[in-house]
Amino acid sequence: MTRAAPHVTHEVLNQVPPLAGYDVADDPALLEAVQRETGLGAGDELHQLGQRAGSAQTQELARLANEHPPVLRTHDARGNRIDEVEFHPAWHELMATAVGHGLHAAPWPDGAPGAHLTRAAEFYVWAQAEAGHGCPISMTYAAVPALRHEPRLAERFEPLLASRAYDPGLRVPDGKAGLLAGMAMTEKQGGSDVRANATRAVPAGDGYQLTGHKWFCSAPMCDLFLVLAQAPEGLSCFLLPRVLPDGTRNSMRLQRLKDKLGNRSNASSEVEYDGAFAWLVGEPGRGVTTIIDMVSATRLDCVLGSAAAMRQACVTAIHYASIRRAFGARLAAQPLMASVLADLALESQAATTLAMRLAGAADRAARGDAGELALLRLVLPAAKYWVCKRTPMVVGEALECLGGNGYVEESGLPRLYRDAPLNSVWEGSGNVTALDVLRALARSPGSGDALLAEIDLAADGDRRLDAFAARLRRELKEAVAAGAEAQYRARRLAGLVAVTLQASLLVRHAPGAVADAFCASRLDPGAADSGPGAPFGTLPDGLDLRPIVARSAPATDCG
Ligand SMILES: Cc1cc2nc3c(=O)[nH]c(=O)nc-3n(C[C@H](O)[C@H](O)[C@H](O)COP(=O)(O)OP(=O)(O)OC[C@H]3O[C@@H](n4cnc5c(N)ncnc54)[C@H](O)[C@@H]3O)c2cc1C
């Protein structure tokens, strides 16, 4: 009797091996920025973290943390409230790595030049492992400058916030090996408009009792939260512990977790405070002034996180197109695909360069540099607006470079795509950050001068940039003169600020091919059918694309 041959329908050909086992930190735009900003090369720790972020094991942790999202356990079996959030072990492993590398508050007590910049570079690298757990990491980092408004509390909690021990679980904060901090500002009736907060704060003992709700409180398993509430003197900032010093749970009830578009590994909750105890931070009635320091630091992380998402999308697309063949050639060698990849690479490199320039400014501002503080005041909201808005477009286009495979979960791009809009939504949505650029111009006149002085460092480097800088100078002046009427064009102005600064940084620091292509496609009035408004892959003719794409290729690429 003859046996049937094994059921073989096809051989697997022309499929691309996954991009794994590479050093995420092997990123020229990043490494050159670290060198520039610190005067030193990147340390071993950055590359160790990069290897870890690009490993197959970490990619698996990221998958598990997102496919097994957190679960809220409001009550125990006997009906007692417990308000616990349960996470998959993969989440805890990602968190332990982030905290172990000091991506949360570790640079604050250090204070050495470059400590915040190094942390920013590491955050950018590790964000490419998994974005969701970056939320409590960023909030913990950002909580410290706000907490310092109350030196007594900062002295007590800052060493624990800065500790490199990841110590999850509901216990008295003072007794833990390490702490995490969250923030609760948004309420049902108002998020951007925080002055609409309705939570009441009544003096009680050495603190206040808070009663009200919060509509978005991410990472509710944190140990401490900065919360806004209405004290008798007006809107004030408070520090609310989840567990009270006597070991009992604070009256902070988790009502439910949000069912979100992306960011699924992270928990975002709705919270009720029923006479919850909290300490005042900063002056009563000056809550916005106090918490704004936290908002600035999280905005920087939004820019870094979005630049990281662009970079991740870009390397994935370049890796794929360097191997996959169609119509007799590798995709990357097809002229139109080369234009798409180069355009994505330009956007990604410009975002990384701008993000790291801001991280350098934040590092120096933390040590008292007033000029850098003025620059940040204007450029940070502009960059948050622009870089975060560009991210979903970059990720969507990168996804398409993989064809149908890019639309499939295993490619990693659907998760990146779902996560991509988030940084634009929170900590000041697009309109709010664009309007903040106008506010900075009106209230901090030195910020416009700081921006123009920075751009002028590239004067005479490229005629298109010079023309754009002159236009920016004019429009800044007009915006100041127009007052509230400038609101209508705030997005245009914020975009102009970000793109002109990106171009000036690239003209000064990037290889000639990159700077030339960026100016030709983003600034040249003759390139009306390319530029930021057009889809990617519409670069003008005559550009040298190979070095642009090579600069964004992952180090393992077989291309
Ligand atoms: C995943 C996720 C996690 C979050 N985590 C937290 C958290 O941990 N803590 C926290 O406090 N909040 C958190 N938020 C809330 C977030 O910060 C708010 O959603 C955001 O600030 C916008 O507020 P809102 O939703 O009330 O929208 P609204 O303030 O109602 O704004 C709606 C739209 O109107 C626009 N807009 C507002 N004012 C103006 C104006 N004057 N002119 C023109 N346009 C305007 C906004 O840009 C936005 O596009 C989170 C949100 C998300 C999605």
XYZ file of C-alpha atoms and ligand atoms in Angstrom:
612
model
C 0.000 0.000 0.000
C 1.372 3.437 -0.921
C 1.411 6.122 1.741
C 0.198 9.618 0.934
C 2.927 12.269 0.942
C 2.863 14.654 3.948
C 0.359 17.438 3.397
C 2.605 20.216 2.116
C 0.766 23.150 0.619
C 3.569 25.621 0.237
C 7.054 26.584 1.218
C 7.503 29.762 3.274
C 9.411 32.143 1.059
C 10.079 35.870 1.082
C 8.858 36.355 4.649
C 10.977 38.613 6.836
C 12.472 37.340 10.111
C 11.351 39.372 13.145
C 13.509 42.294 14.153
C 14.944 41.087 17.464
C 18.336 40.813 19.123
C 19.486 44.306 18.255
C 20.688 47.258 20.296
C 17.911 49.857 20.324
C 20.459 52.419 21.543
C 22.508 51.970 18.378
C 20.792 55.062 17.019
C 23.134 57.699 15.536
C 20.748 60.639 16.061
C 20.439 59.674 19.737
C 24.094 58.885 20.389
C 25.335 62.080 18.740
C 22.848 64.085 20.805
C 24.049 62.456 24.030
C 27.642 63.292 23.065
C 26.713 66.887 22.234
C 24.622 67.524 25.295
C 26.890 65.879 27.873
C 30.304 66.175 26.229
C 30.661 62.438 26.909
C 29.774 59.361 24.913
C 26.851 57.157 25.906
C 27.702 54.926 28.848
C 27.558 51.125 28.853
C 24.249 51.286 30.705
C 22.504 52.856 27.696
C 23.671 50.065 25.412
C 22.832 47.364 27.975
C 19.335 48.759 28.174
C 19.231 49.000 24.371
C 20.170 45.327 24.013
C 17.534 44.429 26.523
C 14.871 46.553 24.821
C 15.629 44.926 21.466
C 15.698 41.339 22.756
C 13.129 38.696 21.891
C 12.559 38.115 25.642
C 11.546 41.720 26.222
C 9.323 41.702 23.141
C 7.558 38.705 24.661
C 7.105 40.520 27.994
C 5.585 43.456 26.123
C 3.173 41.159 24.299
C 2.111 39.413 27.506
C 1.649 42.662 29.431
C -0.681 43.944 26.719
C -2.566 40.729 26.025
C -3.203 40.258 29.759
C -4.290 43.749 30.787
C -4.710 44.721 34.445
C -7.809 43.603 36.304
C -9.546 45.582 39.048
C -10.532 43.694 42.189
C -12.821 46.067 44.055
C -13.881 43.621 46.820
C -12.673 40.464 48.483
C -14.784 37.302 48.796
C -16.491 38.618 51.946
C -17.490 41.918 50.412
C -14.764 44.090 51.921
C -13.404 46.761 49.631
C -9.850 46.046 48.602
C -9.390 48.299 45.519
C -6.510 46.253 44.159
C -5.310 46.144 40.570
C -3.809 42.859 39.469
C -1.096 42.858 36.791
C 0.493 40.093 34.757
C 4.025 39.182 35.949
C 5.354 40.530 32.627
C 4.253 44.045 33.652
C 6.152 43.763 36.928
C 9.265 42.612 35.090
C 9.127 45.614 32.742
C 8.582 47.940 35.692
C 11.451 46.401 37.663
C 13.829 47.012 34.748
C 12.697 50.625 34.327
C 13.011 51.364 38.050
C 16.267 49.394 38.353
C 17.791 51.633 35.673
C 16.532 54.751 37.440
C 14.224 55.885 34.640
C 11.807 57.201 37.267
C 13.021 59.719 39.844
C 16.665 58.616 40.219
C 18.302 61.699 38.576
C 16.744 64.220 40.974
C 18.927 63.672 44.068
C 21.955 63.124 41.807
C 21.940 66.678 40.438
C 25.180 66.056 38.472
C 25.396 67.675 35.034
C 23.925 65.293 32.476
C 21.970 63.133 34.966
C 18.569 64.130 33.524
C 19.862 63.953 29.963
C 21.158 60.426 30.494
C 17.850 59.451 32.014
C 16.036 60.956 29.008
C 18.161 58.911 26.591
C 17.464 55.761 28.596
C 13.748 56.515 28.772
C 13.683 56.950 24.959
C 15.453 53.615 24.516
C 13.366 51.668 27.007
C 10.084 53.179 25.739
C 10.768 51.133 22.607
C 10.439 47.970 24.699
C 6.840 48.743 25.779
C 5.106 52.088 26.061
C 2.324 51.478 28.627
C 4.488 51.053 31.713
C 6.210 54.338 30.872
C 3.176 56.093 32.364
C 3.900 55.470 36.094
C 7.622 55.857 35.369
C 7.087 59.322 33.844
C 4.653 60.416 36.530
C 7.070 59.405 39.291
C 9.860 61.331 37.571
C 7.632 64.357 37.157
C 6.223 64.339 40.696
C 9.518 65.317 42.337
C 9.809 68.963 41.203
C 6.196 69.570 42.258
C 6.728 67.817 45.593
C 9.716 70.076 46.293
C 7.244 72.911 46.806
C 6.758 71.251 50.212
C 10.327 70.591 51.493
C 9.087 68.608 54.518
C 7.317 66.081 52.277
C 10.114 66.072 49.697
C 12.637 65.236 52.409
C 10.446 62.392 53.565
C 9.499 60.838 50.232
C 12.036 61.883 47.603
C 14.689 59.322 48.631
C 12.073 56.560 48.314
C 10.776 57.883 44.985
C 14.364 57.952 43.715
C 15.201 54.469 45.027
C 16.026 51.874 42.379
C 13.984 49.206 44.179
C 10.669 48.281 42.584
C 8.455 47.437 45.524
C 4.811 47.015 44.436
C 2.001 46.424 46.914
C -0.188 48.383 49.272
C 1.844 49.172 52.349
C 2.706 52.278 54.366
C 4.862 54.374 51.992
C 7.515 55.202 54.613
C 8.240 51.496 55.131
C 8.676 50.542 51.477
C 11.951 50.092 49.609
C 10.776 52.268 46.719
C 7.735 54.341 45.793
C 5.821 55.321 42.667
C 3.720 58.453 42.205
C 0.705 59.258 40.027
C -1.418 62.337 39.431
C -5.134 63.051 39.533
C -6.320 66.285 37.958
C -8.980 65.374 35.389
C -12.624 65.252 36.513
C -15.810 64.408 34.626
C -16.713 68.033 34.012
C -13.217 69.254 33.148
C -9.794 67.990 32.171
C -7.998 70.758 30.278
C -9.933 73.282 32.333
C -8.588 72.131 35.698
C -10.008 75.169 37.434
C -13.412 73.481 36.989
C -12.289 70.862 39.554
C -15.051 70.184 42.071
C -13.254 67.961 44.616
C -13.427 69.660 48.029
C -10.560 69.816 50.524
C -11.325 70.537 54.177
C -8.544 71.109 56.745
C -8.172 68.117 59.102
C -5.299 67.482 61.534
C -1.934 67.993 59.835
C -3.587 67.783 56.406
C -6.914 67.897 54.603
C -9.825 65.607 53.865
C -10.698 65.323 50.184
C -14.162 64.467 48.883
C -14.908 64.150 45.189
C -14.040 62.121 42.127
C -11.327 61.876 39.460
C -12.301 60.741 35.964
C -8.831 59.677 34.810
C -6.296 58.451 37.330
C -3.711 56.305 35.610
C -1.525 53.786 37.404
C -3.793 53.715 40.472
C -1.491 51.195 42.166
C 1.011 54.001 42.788
C 1.833 54.803 46.423
C 1.352 58.578 46.282
C -0.700 60.907 44.084
C -0.528 64.595 43.398
C -4.146 65.706 43.393
C -5.896 69.014 42.716
C -8.827 69.992 44.923
C -10.679 73.130 46.045
C -9.453 74.250 49.482
C -11.060 77.232 51.242
C -8.337 79.415 49.617
C -9.019 78.036 46.103
C -7.628 75.278 43.878
C -4.686 73.676 45.687
C -2.279 70.785 45.208
C -2.176 67.833 47.605
C -0.168 64.676 48.149
C -2.480 61.749 48.765
C -1.079 58.412 50.020
C -2.937 55.193 49.154
C -2.047 53.740 52.542
C -2.100 55.974 55.602
C 0.806 56.187 58.058
C -1.164 53.986 60.529
C -1.383 51.183 57.945
C -5.075 51.588 57.064
C -6.186 52.202 53.489
C -6.934 55.756 52.553
C -10.471 56.393 51.421
C -9.639 56.237 47.711
C -12.057 53.918 45.923
C -11.340 52.608 42.455
C -14.716 52.553 40.701
C -13.661 50.986 37.425
C -10.816 50.777 34.920
C -11.110 52.463 31.527
C -11.473 50.279 28.437
C -8.920 52.159 26.329
C -7.974 52.254 22.641
C -4.337 51.462 23.457
C -2.047 51.766 26.470
C -3.673 48.501 27.466
C -0.929 47.185 29.714
C -1.429 50.208 31.967
C -4.437 50.710 34.251
C -6.357 54.002 34.086
C -9.062 54.300 36.692
C -12.021 56.328 37.870
C -11.628 57.196 41.523
C -13.860 58.407 44.349
C -12.417 60.117 47.408
C -14.636 59.928 50.451
C -12.892 62.095 53.011
C -9.507 60.821 51.815
C -6.553 62.198 53.758
C -3.935 64.323 51.926
C -1.114 66.737 52.735
C -1.027 70.217 51.187
C 1.801 70.798 48.687
C 2.807 74.399 48.019
C 0.698 77.391 48.892
C -3.047 76.957 49.326
C -4.926 78.423 46.355
C -1.837 78.034 44.090
C -2.434 74.457 43.005
C -1.925 75.045 39.295
C 1.385 76.849 39.856
C 2.535 73.920 41.991
C 1.494 71.052 39.747
C 2.707 72.781 36.571
C 6.243 71.570 37.366
C 4.929 68.024 37.147
C 3.100 68.793 33.908
C 6.288 70.196 32.282
C 8.286 67.092 33.090
C 5.591 64.748 31.802
C 5.321 66.834 28.616
C 9.011 66.255 27.980
C 8.434 62.521 28.400
C 5.523 62.745 25.916
C 7.950 64.178 23.336
C 10.598 61.560 24.167
C 8.025 58.745 24.129
C 6.581 59.850 20.794
C 10.039 60.210 19.247
C 10.729 56.695 20.525
C 7.551 55.358 18.881
C 8.533 56.974 15.572
C 12.002 55.466 15.781
C 10.604 52.005 16.573
C 8.139 52.205 13.668
C 10.854 53.426 11.351
C 13.442 50.731 12.124
C 10.745 48.063 11.781
C 9.742 49.373 8.341
C 13.340 49.706 7.135
C 14.245 46.236 8.406
C 11.261 44.719 6.602
C 11.708 46.594 3.339
C 15.421 45.774 3.277
C 14.626 42.040 3.070
C 11.224 41.643 1.464
C 11.236 41.468 -2.338
C 8.547 42.482 -4.829
C 8.628 42.879 -8.592
C 12.179 41.520 -8.786
C 13.884 43.757 -6.220
C 14.075 44.414 -2.499
C 11.318 46.806 -1.473
C 13.849 49.273 -0.101
C 15.474 49.432 -3.545
C 12.211 50.404 -5.266
C 12.427 54.172 -5.849
C 9.022 55.020 -4.399
C 9.560 52.894 -1.286
C 12.968 54.532 -0.847
C 11.201 57.895 -0.796
C 8.686 56.685 1.821
C 11.412 55.227 4.053
C 13.613 58.307 3.748
C 10.703 60.609 4.567
C 9.849 58.540 7.662
C 13.519 58.511 8.664
C 13.703 62.308 8.351
C 10.674 62.757 10.593
C 12.029 60.314 13.142
C 15.534 61.813 13.228
C 14.140 65.341 13.508
C 11.916 64.246 16.410
C 14.801 62.538 18.233
C 17.100 65.521 17.728
C 14.500 67.981 19.009
C 13.526 65.761 21.967
C 17.148 65.421 23.054
C 17.788 69.153 22.690
C 14.844 69.734 25.045
C 16.143 67.068 27.424
C 19.484 68.897 27.480
C 17.673 72.170 28.204
C 15.717 70.502 31.016
C 18.942 69.117 32.454
C 20.546 72.564 32.543
C 17.328 74.275 33.694
C 17.167 71.872 36.657
C 20.561 73.307 37.682
C 19.335 76.911 37.421
C 20.062 77.909 33.797
C 17.513 80.678 33.194
C 18.106 80.874 29.430
C 17.361 77.190 28.984
C 14.298 77.520 31.198
C 13.021 80.332 28.952
C 13.617 78.223 25.840
C 11.737 75.284 27.361
C 8.786 77.449 28.324
C 7.980 78.112 24.666
C 9.426 75.133 22.855
C 8.186 72.345 25.121
C 4.466 72.905 24.381
C 5.256 73.483 20.686
C 7.256 70.247 20.506
C 4.610 68.333 22.459
C 1.999 69.565 20.010
C 4.006 68.828 16.867
C 5.948 65.638 17.621
C 2.979 63.897 19.280
C 0.672 64.891 16.397
C 3.089 63.510 13.799
C 3.448 60.144 15.535
C 0.206 58.406 14.457
C 0.947 59.411 10.835
C 4.475 58.024 11.001
C 3.345 54.782 12.623
C 0.466 54.376 10.146
C 2.795 54.808 7.182
C 5.450 52.508 8.669
C 2.745 49.888 9.219
C 1.861 50.029 5.530
C 5.501 49.408 4.552
C 4.918 45.854 5.862
C 1.827 45.473 3.679
C -0.764 43.126 5.169
C 1.750 41.810 7.702
C 1.880 45.268 9.270
C -1.836 45.103 9.994
C -1.402 41.858 11.909
C -0.855 41.972 15.667
C 2.308 39.823 15.648
C 4.201 42.512 13.719
C 4.019 44.770 16.792
C 2.784 47.679 14.701
C -0.927 47.501 15.605
C -0.006 47.988 19.269
C 2.273 50.872 18.373
C -0.523 52.365 16.255
C -3.102 52.129 19.051
C -0.652 53.738 21.472
C 0.409 56.485 19.062
C -2.295 59.151 19.677
C -2.081 59.022 23.469
C 0.799 61.404 24.080
C -1.076 64.069 22.168
C -4.231 63.616 24.255
C -2.951 63.724 27.811
C -0.985 66.433 29.646
C -2.417 69.087 27.348
C -4.243 67.962 24.198
C -3.207 69.437 20.825
C -5.199 72.666 21.074
C -4.256 73.211 24.700
C -0.505 72.891 24.068
C -0.756 75.079 20.947
C -2.562 77.731 23.014
C 0.126 77.370 25.670
C 2.667 78.558 23.076
C 0.704 81.831 22.871
C 0.563 82.038 26.656
C 4.331 81.581 26.864
C 4.872 84.390 24.340
C 2.543 86.718 26.222
C 3.713 85.996 29.762
C 7.380 85.064 29.278
C 8.683 87.446 26.609
C 12.208 86.061 27.090
C 11.032 82.705 25.727
C 10.577 84.053 22.179
C 14.040 85.640 22.294
C 15.561 82.375 23.564
C 13.963 80.470 20.680
C 15.149 82.919 18.037
C 18.668 83.009 19.488
C 18.787 79.203 19.320
C 17.593 79.182 15.703
C 20.066 81.923 14.776
C 22.927 79.596 15.678
C 22.233 77.973 12.301
C 22.090 81.297 10.415
C 23.585 81.181 6.903
C 23.622 77.379 7.063
C 20.733 76.963 4.615
C 18.896 79.657 2.655
C 15.508 77.922 3.095
C 16.008 77.879 6.834
C 16.997 81.551 6.858
C 13.769 82.414 5.011
C 11.703 80.266 7.385
C 13.367 81.800 10.442
C 12.488 85.278 9.126
C 8.883 84.162 8.702
C 8.826 82.722 12.228
C 10.217 85.985 13.632
C 7.419 87.887 11.868
C 4.676 85.511 12.966
C 5.798 85.507 16.600
C 5.634 89.286 16.624
C 2.191 89.270 14.972
C 0.900 86.695 17.443
C 1.959 88.846 20.401
C 0.299 91.896 18.829
C -2.910 89.978 18.030
C -3.433 88.844 21.649
C -6.480 86.567 22.040
C -7.208 86.791 18.305
C -4.097 84.736 17.613
C -5.830 81.673 19.126
C -7.266 80.702 15.757
C -3.767 80.212 14.296
C -2.104 78.768 17.407
C -1.616 75.332 15.838
C 0.083 76.825 12.794
C 2.389 78.853 14.987
C 3.247 75.905 17.253
C 4.034 73.780 14.185
C 6.162 76.554 12.734
C 8.154 76.855 15.973
C 8.796 73.105 16.115
C 9.695 72.603 12.442
C 11.986 75.658 12.278
C 13.829 74.542 15.400
C 14.097 70.984 14.066
C 15.539 72.306 10.799
C 18.045 74.526 12.587
C 19.222 71.630 14.782
C 19.602 69.357 11.754
C 21.483 72.040 9.786
C 23.910 72.404 12.694
C 24.308 68.798 13.713
C 23.038 66.223 11.177
C 24.805 64.884 8.078
C 24.366 67.160 5.036
C 22.013 64.778 3.208
C 19.590 64.758 6.166
C 19.569 68.523 6.684
C 19.218 69.185 2.965
C 16.298 66.776 2.524
C 14.549 68.092 5.634
C 14.793 71.709 4.466
C 13.871 70.779 0.881
C 10.743 68.871 1.921
C 9.605 70.806 5.009
C 10.678 74.409 4.377
C 11.008 75.022 0.655
C 8.001 77.000 -0.630
C 8.624 75.384 -4.039
C 7.842 71.952 -2.563
C 4.157 72.650 -1.985
C 3.144 69.094 -2.894
C 5.490 67.620 -0.270
C 6.029 69.162 3.170
C 4.397 68.376 6.483
C 0.858 68.503 5.078
C 1.406 65.807 2.452
C 1.546 62.056 3.042
C 5.029 60.597 3.599
C 6.894 59.542 0.466
C 6.409 62.760 -1.487
C 10.002 64.012 -1.240
C 11.186 66.382 -3.963
C 13.488 65.058 -6.701
C 17.256 65.026 -6.559
C 17.841 64.179 -2.878
C 20.471 61.750 -1.615
C 18.216 59.216 0.149
C 20.596 56.349 0.946
C 22.452 57.955 3.881
C 19.144 59.153 5.347
C 17.673 55.645 5.425
C 20.955 54.061 6.540
C 21.024 56.392 9.563
C 17.665 55.024 10.722
C 18.347 51.358 9.967
C 18.659 48.917 12.873
C 22.220 47.739 13.419
C 21.371 44.101 12.587
C 19.960 44.879 9.193
C 20.953 42.521 6.431
C 20.005 45.120 3.809
C -4.951 56.971 28.645
C -5.162 58.228 29.416
C -4.597 58.359 30.654
C -4.813 59.512 31.411
N -4.276 59.583 32.665
C -4.528 60.666 33.425
C -4.032 60.753 34.772
O -3.329 59.871 35.244
N -4.345 61.838 35.506
C -5.109 62.840 35.005
O -5.356 63.811 35.716
N -5.598 62.788 33.757
C -5.320 61.739 32.951
N -5.825 61.660 31.684
C -6.738 62.699 31.232
C -6.154 63.651 30.225
O -5.115 64.417 30.788
C -7.333 64.506 29.723
O -8.171 63.647 28.980
C -6.865 65.664 28.903
O -6.201 66.594 29.705
C -8.035 66.368 28.207
O -9.050 66.667 29.120
P -10.569 66.212 28.839
O -10.566 64.765 28.517
O -11.425 66.669 29.941
O -10.969 66.975 27.507
P -11.493 68.474 27.376
O -10.740 69.345 28.307
O -12.958 68.472 27.415
O -11.018 68.805 25.892
C -11.655 68.244 24.749
C -11.014 68.829 23.496
O -11.167 70.243 23.510
C -9.919 70.880 23.330
N -9.925 72.136 24.075
C -9.975 72.313 25.424
N -9.932 73.618 25.712
C -9.862 74.292 24.535
C -9.802 75.676 24.167
N -9.763 76.634 25.094
N -9.733 75.984 22.850
C -9.741 75.042 21.906
N -9.814 73.723 22.189
C -9.865 73.356 23.488
C -8.879 69.890 23.840
O -7.607 70.095 23.203
C -9.509 68.568 23.423
O -9.159 68.288 22.091
C -5.602 60.544 30.892
C -6.154 60.422 29.618
C -5.936 59.286 28.883
C -6.550 59.173 27.515
